[in-house]
XYZ file of C-alpha atoms in Angstrom:
439
model
C 22.550 69.603 -1.247
C 25.217 70.097 -3.890
C 27.037 67.005 -5.137
C 30.913 67.287 -5.968
C 33.207 64.906 -7.881
C 36.206 67.103 -8.607
C 39.492 65.672 -9.489
C 41.118 67.250 -6.488
C 38.303 65.439 -4.010
C 39.066 62.161 -5.856
C 42.845 62.498 -4.820
C 42.143 63.237 -1.378
C 39.717 60.803 -0.687
C 41.838 57.792 -2.199
C 45.237 58.908 -0.421
C 43.035 59.007 2.974
C 41.357 55.721 2.189
C 44.588 54.197 1.662
C 45.830 54.938 4.684
C 42.586 53.725 6.268
C 42.869 50.533 4.561
C 46.037 49.740 5.360
C 45.418 50.046 9.305
C 41.991 47.896 8.673
C 43.552 45.184 7.021
C 46.372 44.799 9.566
C 45.830 41.435 11.311
C 44.161 41.672 14.738
C 46.425 40.832 18.131
C 45.355 37.338 18.869
C 45.668 35.150 22.155
C 47.972 32.308 21.790
C 46.332 28.870 20.917
C 43.642 27.294 23.120
C 44.770 24.374 25.389
C 41.354 22.109 24.606
C 40.511 19.415 22.321
C 36.804 20.815 22.025
C 35.343 20.018 18.853
C 33.386 23.555 17.246
C 31.105 22.858 14.573
C 29.946 25.672 12.390
C 26.652 25.167 10.721
C 26.390 27.502 7.413
C 29.039 27.993 4.991
C 28.620 31.397 4.164
C 30.165 34.594 4.808
C 29.890 34.358 8.632
C 30.819 30.879 8.820
C 33.699 30.989 6.492
C 35.135 34.010 8.474
C 34.662 32.309 12.147
C 36.363 29.484 10.650
C 39.448 31.133 9.482
C 39.637 33.067 12.793
C 39.260 29.843 14.965
C 41.886 28.131 13.088
C 44.479 30.424 14.630
C 43.599 29.113 18.013
C 42.192 25.485 17.439
C 43.834 22.283 15.495
C 41.913 21.897 12.219
C 40.370 18.721 13.290
C 38.684 20.357 15.893
C 36.703 22.655 13.696
C 33.924 21.238 11.193
C 31.931 23.285 8.798
C 28.488 22.204 7.602
C 26.773 23.371 4.354
C 26.054 22.219 0.549
C 26.576 25.587 -1.105
C 29.698 25.191 -3.478
C 29.707 28.912 -4.707
C 30.253 31.691 -2.633
C 28.152 35.157 -3.218
C 29.445 38.509 -2.554
C 25.767 39.420 -1.597
C 26.130 43.263 -1.342
C 27.273 43.127 -4.813
C 23.783 42.136 -6.039
C 22.142 45.243 -5.971
C 24.917 46.557 -8.465
C 24.396 43.369 -10.853
C 20.589 44.293 -10.555
C 21.190 47.706 -11.410
C 23.221 47.116 -14.609
C 26.599 47.946 -12.944
C 28.531 44.892 -12.568
C 28.522 41.556 -14.324
C 27.015 38.432 -12.161
C 30.563 36.888 -12.391
C 31.916 39.728 -10.080
C 29.928 38.514 -7.163
C 30.772 35.013 -7.640
C 33.482 32.744 -6.123
C 33.520 28.959 -4.649
C 33.334 28.026 -1.073
C 36.566 25.975 -0.967
C 38.842 28.857 -1.952
C 38.149 30.397 1.256
C 38.264 27.487 3.935
C 41.287 27.047 5.896
C 43.303 23.845 5.112
C 42.441 20.876 7.385
C 39.119 21.594 8.666
C 36.127 19.356 7.822
C 33.729 20.577 5.355
C 30.682 18.505 5.538
C 29.124 19.354 1.956
C 25.603 18.865 2.953
C 22.799 20.983 5.029
C 21.861 20.181 8.554
C 18.564 18.509 8.808
C 17.937 18.778 12.735
C 19.511 20.541 15.715
C 19.431 18.235 19.038
C 20.818 20.670 21.281
C 19.916 18.509 24.693
C 22.429 15.795 22.874
C 24.601 18.305 21.589
C 24.391 16.748 18.303
C 23.645 18.133 14.320
C 22.068 15.657 12.285
C 23.007 15.811 8.587
C 20.682 15.315 5.492
C 22.309 11.971 5.253
C 21.313 10.914 9.125
C 25.009 11.320 10.036
C 24.775 12.740 13.668
C 27.678 15.460 14.731
C 28.550 15.699 17.939
C 30.187 19.094 19.151
C 31.309 20.929 22.264
C 30.273 24.265 20.821
C 27.908 25.052 18.190
C 27.656 28.222 16.118
C 24.691 28.606 13.706
C 25.553 30.779 10.999
C 22.727 29.865 8.235
C 21.803 33.288 7.127
C 18.113 34.061 6.313
C 15.431 31.983 4.347
C 13.451 34.004 1.613
C 9.628 33.122 1.740
C 8.447 33.985 -1.565
C 5.732 31.374 -1.209
C 4.388 33.433 1.448
C 3.337 35.867 -0.974
C 0.234 34.168 -3.225
C 1.244 33.466 -6.748
C 4.891 34.067 -6.170
C 7.592 31.886 -7.100
C 11.368 32.847 -6.957
C 11.511 31.108 -10.354
C 9.213 33.922 -11.730
C 12.182 36.589 -11.109
C 12.413 38.164 -14.479
C 9.629 37.441 -16.025
C 6.127 39.127 -16.130
C 7.670 42.164 -14.942
C 9.041 40.710 -11.854
C 12.392 41.775 -10.055
C 13.932 40.833 -6.789
C 17.575 41.476 -5.938
C 17.951 38.865 -3.019
C 17.902 35.304 -4.391
C 21.373 35.584 -6.001
C 23.610 36.715 -9.052
C 20.925 34.754 -11.318
C 18.110 36.615 -9.894
C 19.785 39.878 -9.917
C 20.423 39.777 -13.440
C 17.157 38.547 -14.240
C 15.808 41.594 -12.303
C 18.212 43.937 -14.616
C 16.606 42.154 -17.858
C 13.186 42.844 -16.286
C 13.708 46.438 -15.549
C 15.261 47.085 -18.830
C 12.297 45.621 -20.802
C 10.480 47.936 -18.509
C 12.376 50.795 -19.737
C 12.248 49.921 -23.222
C 8.575 50.397 -23.262
C 8.673 53.957 -22.995
C 6.421 54.274 -20.097
C 4.631 52.369 -17.148
C 4.096 51.750 -13.560
C 6.577 50.405 -11.285
C 6.126 49.458 -7.658
C 9.059 48.802 -5.430
C 7.939 46.796 -2.034
C 9.129 46.254 1.545
C 8.569 43.205 3.934
C 6.538 43.426 6.845
C 9.504 41.248 8.576
C 12.901 41.865 9.532
C 15.151 41.327 6.202
C 18.688 41.358 5.095
C 20.564 44.454 4.112
C 17.290 46.376 4.871
C 18.460 49.211 2.537
C 18.524 47.180 -0.575
C 14.615 47.895 -1.682
C 15.841 51.631 -1.364
C 19.003 51.363 -3.392
C 17.029 49.618 -5.952
C 14.355 52.132 -5.992
C 17.298 54.838 -6.196
C 19.154 53.293 -9.097
C 16.036 52.722 -11.079
C 14.778 56.062 -10.656
C 18.528 56.794 -11.809
C 17.942 54.751 -14.975
C 14.761 56.234 -15.538
C 16.428 59.866 -15.701
C 18.720 58.647 -18.097
C 16.365 57.943 -20.419
C 15.205 61.443 -20.726
C 11.504 60.457 -20.248
C 11.198 59.940 -16.069
C 7.613 61.702 -16.283
C 6.682 59.066 -18.557
C 7.079 56.409 -15.798
C 4.812 56.084 -12.699
C 7.320 54.990 -9.606
C 5.557 53.956 -6.617
C 7.163 52.515 -3.374
C 4.802 50.580 -0.824
C 5.762 50.398 2.963
C 4.084 48.069 5.630
C 4.921 50.480 8.093
C 3.548 54.212 8.910
C 5.678 56.966 7.770
C 8.823 54.672 7.816
C 11.120 53.694 5.178
C 14.161 53.134 7.400
C 14.621 52.611 10.845
C 17.088 55.218 11.504
C 15.347 58.760 11.708
C 17.798 60.706 10.245
C 17.861 58.386 7.199
C 14.332 57.784 7.163
C 13.729 61.452 6.791
C 16.359 62.022 3.745
C 14.704 58.903 1.814
C 11.138 60.334 2.474
C 12.202 63.612 1.118
C 14.500 62.775 -1.659
C 11.760 60.116 -2.901
C 9.024 63.067 -2.746
C 11.501 65.169 -4.719
C 11.984 62.536 -7.370
C 8.215 61.925 -7.770
C 7.619 58.585 -6.190
C 4.504 58.020 -4.822
C 4.821 56.531 -1.189
C 1.839 54.129 -0.095
C 2.052 53.634 3.912
C 0.942 50.538 5.900
C 0.515 48.367 2.592
C 2.018 44.916 2.433
C 2.481 42.769 -0.514
C 0.569 39.404 -0.451
C -0.243 38.377 -3.979
C 0.510 38.823 -7.584
C -1.421 37.764 -10.251
C 1.467 37.420 -13.207
C -1.072 36.712 -15.839
C -2.936 40.086 -15.473
C 0.228 41.764 -14.054
C -1.777 42.862 -10.715
C -0.157 42.758 -6.960
C -2.712 42.386 -4.033
C -1.806 44.157 -0.888
C -3.183 43.922 3.013
C -3.918 47.377 3.852
C -2.981 48.094 7.534
C -3.967 45.668 10.323
C -7.490 45.466 8.735
C -8.139 42.290 6.816
C -9.121 44.727 3.745
C -7.208 44.235 0.524
C -6.691 46.219 -2.984
C -5.334 45.257 -6.320
C -3.006 47.405 -8.238
C -1.809 47.064 -11.789
C 1.897 47.183 -12.639
C 4.435 46.830 -15.537
C 7.432 46.302 -13.101
C 7.233 45.323 -9.626
C 10.197 44.532 -7.453
C 9.339 42.094 -4.671
C 10.869 41.895 -1.170
C 9.992 38.697 0.318
C 9.373 38.081 3.768
C 12.083 36.380 5.671
C 13.065 34.157 8.658
C 15.557 31.952 9.928
C 15.748 28.787 7.796
C 13.085 25.891 8.532
C 15.430 23.776 10.406
C 16.320 26.356 13.037
C 12.667 27.253 13.406
C 11.554 23.724 14.329
C 14.132 23.164 16.692
C 14.637 24.355 20.346
C 17.276 27.276 18.931
C 14.440 29.308 18.154
C 12.953 32.104 20.120
C 9.787 30.704 22.225
C 8.830 34.470 23.138
C 9.212 37.914 22.316
C 9.059 39.817 18.715
C 11.134 37.064 17.077
C 8.732 34.006 18.518
C 8.874 31.005 16.051
C 10.776 32.854 13.249
C 14.498 33.681 14.172
C 17.050 32.054 16.426
C 17.237 33.223 19.949
C 20.317 34.684 20.931
C 21.761 37.558 23.536
C 22.179 40.706 21.226
C 25.383 41.603 22.782
C 27.267 38.051 23.449
C 25.314 36.302 20.726
C 25.157 33.451 22.907
C 21.932 31.104 23.131
C 20.202 32.057 26.325
C 19.135 28.212 26.925
C 22.304 26.416 25.519
C 25.321 28.051 26.803
C 27.470 26.185 24.162
C 25.457 27.410 21.493
C 26.257 30.940 19.457
C 24.386 32.518 16.706
C 25.828 34.885 14.108
C 24.308 37.011 11.051
C 21.325 37.148 9.287
C 19.980 33.843 11.296
C 19.706 35.602 14.749
C 16.676 37.365 16.229
C 18.562 40.559 17.621
C 17.773 44.261 16.852
C 20.623 44.373 13.969
C 22.647 42.043 12.574
C 21.499 41.435 9.005
C 24.383 42.851 6.816
C 27.674 42.063 5.865
C 29.169 44.619 7.896
C 27.409 43.213 11.043
C 29.139 39.977 10.570
C 32.315 41.572 10.194
C 31.752 43.096 13.731
C 30.148 39.972 15.152
C 32.869 37.252 14.000
C 35.489 38.540 16.646
C 33.017 38.913 19.249
C 31.967 34.851 18.885
C 35.885 34.386 18.587
C 36.610 35.549 21.746
C 33.677 34.321 23.446
C 33.943 30.899 22.190
C 37.407 31.137 23.689
C 36.201 32.192 26.959
C 33.612 29.739 27.147
C 36.076 26.769 26.698
C 38.343 28.100 29.169
C 35.415 28.600 31.976
C 35.692 32.326 31.720
C 33.239 35.316 31.760
C 32.270 36.142 28.107
C 33.204 39.634 28.103
C 33.402 40.271 24.243
C 30.087 42.497 23.352
C 28.588 43.068 19.953
C 27.232 46.755 19.533
C 24.691 46.411 16.817
C 27.300 47.834 14.489
C 25.751 47.867 10.418
C 26.680 49.391 7.820
C 24.608 49.999 4.495
C 26.312 52.511 1.541
C 23.104 53.613 0.491
C 23.281 54.262 -3.272
C 21.686 57.264 -4.132
C 22.144 57.532 -7.738
C 24.881 56.770 -9.858
C 27.991 58.264 -8.298
C 26.740 58.976 -5.142
C 25.831 57.236 -1.816
C 25.517 58.073 1.914
C 27.597 55.487 4.086
C 24.999 54.859 6.723
C 26.774 53.291 9.830
C 24.809 52.584 13.075
C 24.355 50.600 16.181
C 21.843 49.895 18.993
C 19.556 52.616 19.829
C 20.226 54.075 16.230
C 23.205 55.601 17.691
C 25.589 56.885 14.412
C 28.905 55.027 14.503
C 30.920 56.732 11.547
C 34.120 54.868 10.648
C 35.699 57.677 8.685
C 36.067 61.129 9.856
C 36.490 62.340 6.134
C 33.053 60.928 5.088
C 29.954 62.583 6.367
C 27.561 59.836 7.625
C 24.416 62.203 6.760
C 25.574 63.265 3.085
C 25.899 61.933 -0.133
C 29.359 62.074 -1.404
C 31.299 60.429 -4.275
C 33.324 58.942 -1.590
C 30.872 56.811 -0.056
C 29.882 55.629 -3.488
C 33.370 54.674 -4.219
C 33.329 52.714 -1.072
C 30.062 50.876 -2.146
C 31.410 50.170 -5.804
C 35.520 49.641 -5.614
C 36.801 49.103 -2.063
C 34.371 46.927 -0.084
C 34.784 43.649 -1.929
C 38.587 43.543 -0.776
C 37.607 44.298 2.664
C 34.784 41.663 2.255
C 37.415 39.107 1.268
C 39.931 40.145 4.034
C 36.875 39.322 6.354
C 36.577 35.801 4.681
C 40.285 35.148 5.298
C 40.173 36.012 9.228
C 42.476 38.992 8.576
C 39.884 41.713 9.884
C-alpha cells in the first residue's frame, strides 16, 4: 500500500473536512424545556458527565442538576498517546473542569463514597447524602496497576517502565522512559495488553506503532528487539479486518507477537517481567529494557461494592450494569450509566461518549415524562489508529463489528494522511464542542 501526502490531497481533504466539520458542529434540534422539578445527579466530572450536564441544562433549570467529582483538572485523554510519543506537550491535553461547566449547576467538589439506589441517594466523601430522581454514573474506568505484582503507577518513567493511561504526567514520563531506551542504542522493548476490557483499546497498538517509528528514525531499528504480548489467541484487536492488518504490519516491522501471555508481575530491580501463560498456572520471566504496561481495568471500587454492578455475566462484579442500547440500569430504571464505567460490549472511547450523551439525554427526558425509552446506542466507537508518523486508519465500528465510517472520503480500512490529520489536529476542537453540549 502506497502512502500519499501530496499538496493536492491536503487541499482536497481540508476543503472536505471543513464542510463536514461545519455540519457536525451545528447545534442539534432539541425539544422544549421539560415541565418537571426532578433532580438529576451526575456522578463523574469527566468528558461524559460534563457533556451531559451541558445538554441537560437546555431542558432543566440549573438548580435541578448536580455534578459530583473532585477532579479540578480536565484531561483530553485521546491526546495522551501523542504526548507519550513525543508529539505534543502535556499542557495540550490540560484544561480545568470549571471552564466547561454550565452556569448555575451545583458542583460537589468531592467524590462519591457510596451508592444507595434503593433510597435514591448518593453518599459523598464527607457523609453528605444527595437525593435524586435520576442518577447518571459517569465515573470512568479504574486503573488497577497494583494487580500487577511489583507495579505502581508512581514507577512510570523509571526503570524502563512506560504507560500512557494515568494522565499527562504519566504520558510525559512514558516519553522520557522511551527516550532513555532509544539513547542506549539497543535493547528489548515489550508492549503489553491487558486481559480485561480497557479504555481506548487501540492505545497499546498506537504506542507500539509510534515507538517503532521512533526507532526507525534512529537508523538502528535492527538493534532493538520489539515484542508485543497479548492474553488472547491470535487477537490484538476485536474487529477482524483491523486485527489482520495489525498482525500483518507487526510481522512486516519485525515485531515478535506472543499469544496467550498476561503480565502479572514486574521486578524493577532486575528489569524482569513475569507473565502467566494461557489458562494454565505456569509463568515465565522475561528481561526487558523498556516495557509499556497496560493495567487491568474495572469500574471504580465505589461502583463495584454497590448494587449498581453487574451480578451476572461476563462483567460480573467488575463493571456497572446497563442496557447496551438504552444505557438504563436493568434493576433501577431511574439510573443510567455512560462511558467507560459501563459493562456493555463497546463504550470505552471519547467517540462512544459523543454518541451516548444524546441517547441518555433523550432517555432521561422520556423517563421523566413517563414515556418509553426510544433512543438507542448502536455501539459506535472510533479509534484513529496511528500506524506511523503522518499516517493512520480511521477505525469506526459498532455492535457486531459493523463498520460505521463517518466520512465518505476516508477509507475505513486504509492508512491515510487524512486520518492522521483528524487525530492530530481536528479531534480536539470536536471534543471541546462535545463538552460544550454542541454536538
